[in-house]
Short mmCIF file of C-alpha atoms and ligand atoms in Angstrom, two decimals:
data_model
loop_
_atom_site.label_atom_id
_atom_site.label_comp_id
_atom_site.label_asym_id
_atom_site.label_seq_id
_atom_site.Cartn_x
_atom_site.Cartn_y
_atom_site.Cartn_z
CA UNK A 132 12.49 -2.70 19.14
CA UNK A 133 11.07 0.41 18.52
CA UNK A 134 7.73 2.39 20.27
CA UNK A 135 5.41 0.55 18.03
CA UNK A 136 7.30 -2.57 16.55
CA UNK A 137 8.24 -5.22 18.51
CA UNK A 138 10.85 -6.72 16.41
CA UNK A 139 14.34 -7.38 17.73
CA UNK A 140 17.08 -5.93 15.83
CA UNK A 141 17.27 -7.90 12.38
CA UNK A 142 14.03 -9.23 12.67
CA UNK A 143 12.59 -6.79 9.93
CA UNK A 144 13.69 -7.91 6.12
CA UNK A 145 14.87 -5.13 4.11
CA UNK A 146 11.61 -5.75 1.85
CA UNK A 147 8.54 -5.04 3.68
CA UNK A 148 4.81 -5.60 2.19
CA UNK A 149 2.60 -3.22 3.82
CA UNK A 150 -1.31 -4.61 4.00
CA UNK A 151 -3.43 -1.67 5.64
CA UNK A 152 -5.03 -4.94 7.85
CA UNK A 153 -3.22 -6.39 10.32
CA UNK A 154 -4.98 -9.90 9.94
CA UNK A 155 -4.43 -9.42 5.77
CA UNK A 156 -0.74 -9.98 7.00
CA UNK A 157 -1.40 -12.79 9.06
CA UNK A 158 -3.35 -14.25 5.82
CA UNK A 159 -0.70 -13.28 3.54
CA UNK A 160 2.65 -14.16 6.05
CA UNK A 161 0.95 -17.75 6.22
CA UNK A 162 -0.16 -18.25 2.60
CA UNK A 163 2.92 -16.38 0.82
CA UNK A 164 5.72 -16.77 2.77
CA UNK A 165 8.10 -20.16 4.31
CA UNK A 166 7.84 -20.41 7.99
CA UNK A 167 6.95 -17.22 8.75
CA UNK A 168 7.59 -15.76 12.25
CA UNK A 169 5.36 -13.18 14.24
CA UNK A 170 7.97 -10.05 14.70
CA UNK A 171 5.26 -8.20 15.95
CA UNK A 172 2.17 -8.05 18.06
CA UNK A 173 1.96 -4.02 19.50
CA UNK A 174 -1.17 -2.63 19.60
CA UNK A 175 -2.95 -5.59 17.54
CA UNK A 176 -0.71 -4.20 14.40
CA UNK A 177 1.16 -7.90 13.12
CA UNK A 178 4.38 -8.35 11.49
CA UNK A 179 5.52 -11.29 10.28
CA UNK A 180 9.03 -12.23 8.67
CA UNK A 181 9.86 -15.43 6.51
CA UNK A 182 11.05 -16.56 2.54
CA UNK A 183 9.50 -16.12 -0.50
CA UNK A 184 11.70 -17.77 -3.11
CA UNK A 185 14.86 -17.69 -0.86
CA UNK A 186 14.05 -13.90 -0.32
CA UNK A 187 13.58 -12.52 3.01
CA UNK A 188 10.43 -10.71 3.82
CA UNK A 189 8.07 -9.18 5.69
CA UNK A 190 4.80 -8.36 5.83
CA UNK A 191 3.73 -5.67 8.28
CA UNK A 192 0.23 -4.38 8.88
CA UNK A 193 0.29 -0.24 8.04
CA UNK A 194 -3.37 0.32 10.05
CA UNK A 195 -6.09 2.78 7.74
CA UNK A 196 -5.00 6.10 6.71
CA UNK A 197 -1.71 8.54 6.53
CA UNK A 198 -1.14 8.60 10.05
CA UNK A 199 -1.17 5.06 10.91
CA UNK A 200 0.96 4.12 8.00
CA UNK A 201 3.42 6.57 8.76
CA UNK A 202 4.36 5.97 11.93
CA UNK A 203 5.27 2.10 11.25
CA UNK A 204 6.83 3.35 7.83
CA UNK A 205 9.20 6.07 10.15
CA UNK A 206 10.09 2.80 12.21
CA UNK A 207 11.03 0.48 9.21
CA UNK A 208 13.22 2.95 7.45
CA UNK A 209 14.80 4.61 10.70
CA UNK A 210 15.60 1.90 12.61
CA UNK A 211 14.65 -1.38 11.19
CA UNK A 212 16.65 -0.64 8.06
CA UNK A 213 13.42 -1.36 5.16
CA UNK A 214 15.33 -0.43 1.86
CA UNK A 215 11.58 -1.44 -0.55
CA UNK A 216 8.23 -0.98 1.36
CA UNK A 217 5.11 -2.07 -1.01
CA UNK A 218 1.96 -0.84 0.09
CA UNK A 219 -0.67 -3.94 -0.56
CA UNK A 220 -4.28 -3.04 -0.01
CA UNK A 221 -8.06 -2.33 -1.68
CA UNK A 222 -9.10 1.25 -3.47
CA UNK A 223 -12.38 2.49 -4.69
CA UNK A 224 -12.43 3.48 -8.66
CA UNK A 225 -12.81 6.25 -9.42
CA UNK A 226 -12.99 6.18 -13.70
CA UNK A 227 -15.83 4.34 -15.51
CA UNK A 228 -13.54 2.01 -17.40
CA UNK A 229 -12.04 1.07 -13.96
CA UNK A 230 -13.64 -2.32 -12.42
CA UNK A 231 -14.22 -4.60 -9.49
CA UNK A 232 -11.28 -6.61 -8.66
CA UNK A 233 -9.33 -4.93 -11.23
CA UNK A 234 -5.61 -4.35 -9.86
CA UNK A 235 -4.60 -0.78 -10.05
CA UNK A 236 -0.55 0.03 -9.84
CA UNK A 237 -0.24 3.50 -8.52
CA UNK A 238 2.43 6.06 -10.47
CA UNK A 239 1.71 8.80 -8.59
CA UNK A 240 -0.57 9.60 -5.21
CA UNK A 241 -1.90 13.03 -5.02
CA UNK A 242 -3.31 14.24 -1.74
CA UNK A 243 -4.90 17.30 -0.33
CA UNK A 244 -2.98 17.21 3.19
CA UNK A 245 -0.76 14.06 4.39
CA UNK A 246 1.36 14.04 7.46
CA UNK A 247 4.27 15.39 5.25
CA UNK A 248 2.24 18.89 4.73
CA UNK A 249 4.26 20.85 8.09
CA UNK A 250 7.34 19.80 6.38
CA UNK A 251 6.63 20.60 3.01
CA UNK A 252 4.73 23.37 3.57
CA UNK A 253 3.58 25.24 0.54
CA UNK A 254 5.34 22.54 -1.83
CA UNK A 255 2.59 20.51 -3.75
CA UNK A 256 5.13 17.63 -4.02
CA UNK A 257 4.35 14.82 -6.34
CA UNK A 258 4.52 11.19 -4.57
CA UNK A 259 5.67 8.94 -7.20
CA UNK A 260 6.08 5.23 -6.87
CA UNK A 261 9.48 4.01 -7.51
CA UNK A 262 10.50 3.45 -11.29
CA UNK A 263 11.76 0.10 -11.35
CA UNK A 264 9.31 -1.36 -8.71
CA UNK A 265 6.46 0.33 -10.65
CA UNK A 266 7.98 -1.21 -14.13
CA UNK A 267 8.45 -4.88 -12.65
CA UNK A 268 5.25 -4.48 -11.10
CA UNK A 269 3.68 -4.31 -14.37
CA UNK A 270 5.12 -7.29 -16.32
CA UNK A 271 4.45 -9.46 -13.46
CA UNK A 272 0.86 -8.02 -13.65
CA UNK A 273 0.64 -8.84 -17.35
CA UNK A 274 1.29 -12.79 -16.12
CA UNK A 275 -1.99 -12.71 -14.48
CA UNK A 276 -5.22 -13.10 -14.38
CA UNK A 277 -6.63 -9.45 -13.47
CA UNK A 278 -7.08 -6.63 -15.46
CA UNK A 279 -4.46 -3.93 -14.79
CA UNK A 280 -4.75 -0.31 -14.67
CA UNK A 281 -1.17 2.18 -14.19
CA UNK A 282 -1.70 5.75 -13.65
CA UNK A 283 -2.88 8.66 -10.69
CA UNK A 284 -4.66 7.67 -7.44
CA UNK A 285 -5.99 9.79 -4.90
CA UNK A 286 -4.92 9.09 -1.10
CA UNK A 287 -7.73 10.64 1.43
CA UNK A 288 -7.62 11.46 4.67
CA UNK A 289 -11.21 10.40 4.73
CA UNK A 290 -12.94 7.15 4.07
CA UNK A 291 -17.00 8.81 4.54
CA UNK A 292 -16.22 11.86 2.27
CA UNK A 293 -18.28 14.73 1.84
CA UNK A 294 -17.60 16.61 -1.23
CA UNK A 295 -18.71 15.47 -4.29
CA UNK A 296 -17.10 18.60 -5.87
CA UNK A 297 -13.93 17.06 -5.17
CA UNK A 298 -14.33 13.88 -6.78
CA UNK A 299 -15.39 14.83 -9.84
CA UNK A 300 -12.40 17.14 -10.08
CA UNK A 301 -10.38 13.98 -9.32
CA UNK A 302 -12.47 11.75 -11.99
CA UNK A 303 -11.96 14.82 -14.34
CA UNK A 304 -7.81 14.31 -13.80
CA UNK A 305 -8.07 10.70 -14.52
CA UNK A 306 -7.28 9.73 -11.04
CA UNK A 307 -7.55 6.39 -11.40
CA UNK A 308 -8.91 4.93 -7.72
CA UNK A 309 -8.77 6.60 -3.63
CA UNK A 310 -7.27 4.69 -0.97
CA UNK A 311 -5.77 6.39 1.98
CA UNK A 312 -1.99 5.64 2.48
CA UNK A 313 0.20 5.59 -0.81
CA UNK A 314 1.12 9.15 -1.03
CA UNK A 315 2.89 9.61 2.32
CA UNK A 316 4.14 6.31 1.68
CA UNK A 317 5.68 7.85 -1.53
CA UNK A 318 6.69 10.51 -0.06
CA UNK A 319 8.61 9.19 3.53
CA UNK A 320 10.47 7.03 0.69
CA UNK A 321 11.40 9.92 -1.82
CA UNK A 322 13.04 11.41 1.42
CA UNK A 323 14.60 8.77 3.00
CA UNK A 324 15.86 7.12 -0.36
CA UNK A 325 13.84 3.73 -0.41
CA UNK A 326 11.94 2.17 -3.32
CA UNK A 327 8.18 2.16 -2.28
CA UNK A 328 5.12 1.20 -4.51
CA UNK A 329 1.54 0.55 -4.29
CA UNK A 330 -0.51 -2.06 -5.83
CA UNK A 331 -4.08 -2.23 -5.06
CA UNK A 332 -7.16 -4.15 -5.45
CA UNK A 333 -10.33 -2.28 -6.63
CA UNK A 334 -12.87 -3.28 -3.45
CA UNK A 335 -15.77 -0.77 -4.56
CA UNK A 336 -16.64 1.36 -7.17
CA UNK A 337 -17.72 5.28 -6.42
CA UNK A 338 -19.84 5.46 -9.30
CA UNK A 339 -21.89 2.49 -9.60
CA UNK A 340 -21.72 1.66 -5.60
CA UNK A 341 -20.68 -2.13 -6.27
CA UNK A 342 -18.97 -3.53 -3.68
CA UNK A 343 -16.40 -6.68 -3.49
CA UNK A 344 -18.03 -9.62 -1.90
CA UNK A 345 -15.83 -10.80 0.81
CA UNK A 346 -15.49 -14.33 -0.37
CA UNK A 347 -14.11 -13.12 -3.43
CA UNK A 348 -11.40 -10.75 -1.53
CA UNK A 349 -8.89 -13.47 -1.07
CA UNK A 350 -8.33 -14.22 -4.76
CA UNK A 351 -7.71 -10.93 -5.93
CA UNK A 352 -5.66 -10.33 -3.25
CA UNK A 353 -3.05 -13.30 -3.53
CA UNK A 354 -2.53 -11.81 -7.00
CA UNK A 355 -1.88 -8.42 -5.30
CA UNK A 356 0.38 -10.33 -2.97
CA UNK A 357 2.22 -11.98 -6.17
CA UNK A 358 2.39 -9.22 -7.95
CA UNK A 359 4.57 -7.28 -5.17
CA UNK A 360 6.85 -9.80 -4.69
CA UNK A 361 7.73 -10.15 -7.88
CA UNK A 362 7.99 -6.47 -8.79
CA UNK A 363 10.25 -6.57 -4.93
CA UNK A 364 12.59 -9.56 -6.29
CA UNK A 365 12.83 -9.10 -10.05
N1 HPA B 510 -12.33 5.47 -0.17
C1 HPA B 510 -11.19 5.54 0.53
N2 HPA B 510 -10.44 4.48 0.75
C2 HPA B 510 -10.83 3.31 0.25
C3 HPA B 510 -12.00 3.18 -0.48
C4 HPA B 510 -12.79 4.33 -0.71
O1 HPA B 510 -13.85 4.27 -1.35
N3 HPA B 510 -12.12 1.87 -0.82
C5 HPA B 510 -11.07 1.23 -0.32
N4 HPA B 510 -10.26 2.09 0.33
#
């Protein structure tokens, strides 16, 4: 048990699927994985543990933004042992060619501050997913239904932003989609020696305004949810 999960000692699998929403977990634990157990209930933030395909895993809720996701990432590497933590969760595109429910698989996750920045100080380190996940990830991707996209996101510390300036500089890179979490993701793992990788679900688009309607959420997010496993197992 640690300050924020619950778990007993051995209750966390060494693979851990990180939804941003704690009740995405719930949906996911119960849909995805063979009798799935709650490991953890503090602060509203559930974990869940079970078998996919004879594979222990869990699926942990991250909560929005940097922060949020790093404390629970600290607690699974430090001292509940995660060795592969996939971040599953939604992303706004950013590029024209770049659509609605499309899946994006993110190489890289470049950031303007993340919870890393006092360590790293004037380093402009490069998150990167994890090679092999990110590879795997792909060729299960190819199996389904959704169009794929591999390449750059952006991870914000801000959902309402305020500088269009800094957009277009980031559609101008090619940055494929923002979410908020990935990069320090990427970068606890780079430091601690895990394999970590984010696969997202395009949920609205910054330059048309579309939005995902929320009965269609579910689907495209079970192939999110197949996708990581696969790429976790292969
Ligand atoms: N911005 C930041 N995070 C997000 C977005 C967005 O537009 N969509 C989903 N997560």
């Amino acid at each position: 048990m640690t300050i924020h999960i619950g778990a007993k000692h051995g209750q966390i699998a060494e693979t851990v699927l990180m939804p941003g929403d704690p009740y995405r977990a719930k949906w996911a634990a119960e849909n995805f994985l063979d009798g799935a157990e709650l490991v953890n209930q503090i602060r509203g933030m559930l974990g869940f543990t079970g078998m996919w395909k004879g594979n222990r895993v869990t699926i942990q809720g991250s909560g929005m933004g940097m922060p949020s996701l790093s404390i629970y990432v600290n607690e699974l590497i430090r001292d509940h042992n995660a060795q592969t933590l996939i971040r599953i969760g939604s992303c706004g595109a950013m590029q024209a060619h770049v659509s609605i429910r499309d899946i994006i698989i993110a190489m890289t996750a470049s950031t303007i501050t993340s919870p890393s920045s006092g360590i790293l100080r004037e380093v402009n380190f490069a998150p990167c997913a994890d090679w092999g996940l990110l590879s795997a990830a792909v060729k299960s991707a190819a199996g389904k239904g959704s169009k794929t996209h591999v390449g750059g996101i952006y991870s914000s510390d801000v959902f309402y932003a305020e500088r269009p300036d800094l957009d277009e500089q980031m559609v101008r890179h090619g940055i494929l989609g923002v979410e908020m979490e990935a990069a320090e993701l990427y970068t606890l793992a780079a430091r601690h020696r895990r394999r970590a990788l984010a696969v997202l679900t395009v949920s609205d688009h910054l330059q048309t305004g579309e939005a995902l309607p929320s009965e269609d959420r579910e689907k495209t997010f079970g192939d999110m949810v197949e996708i990581a496993l696969e790429a976790a197992f292969a």
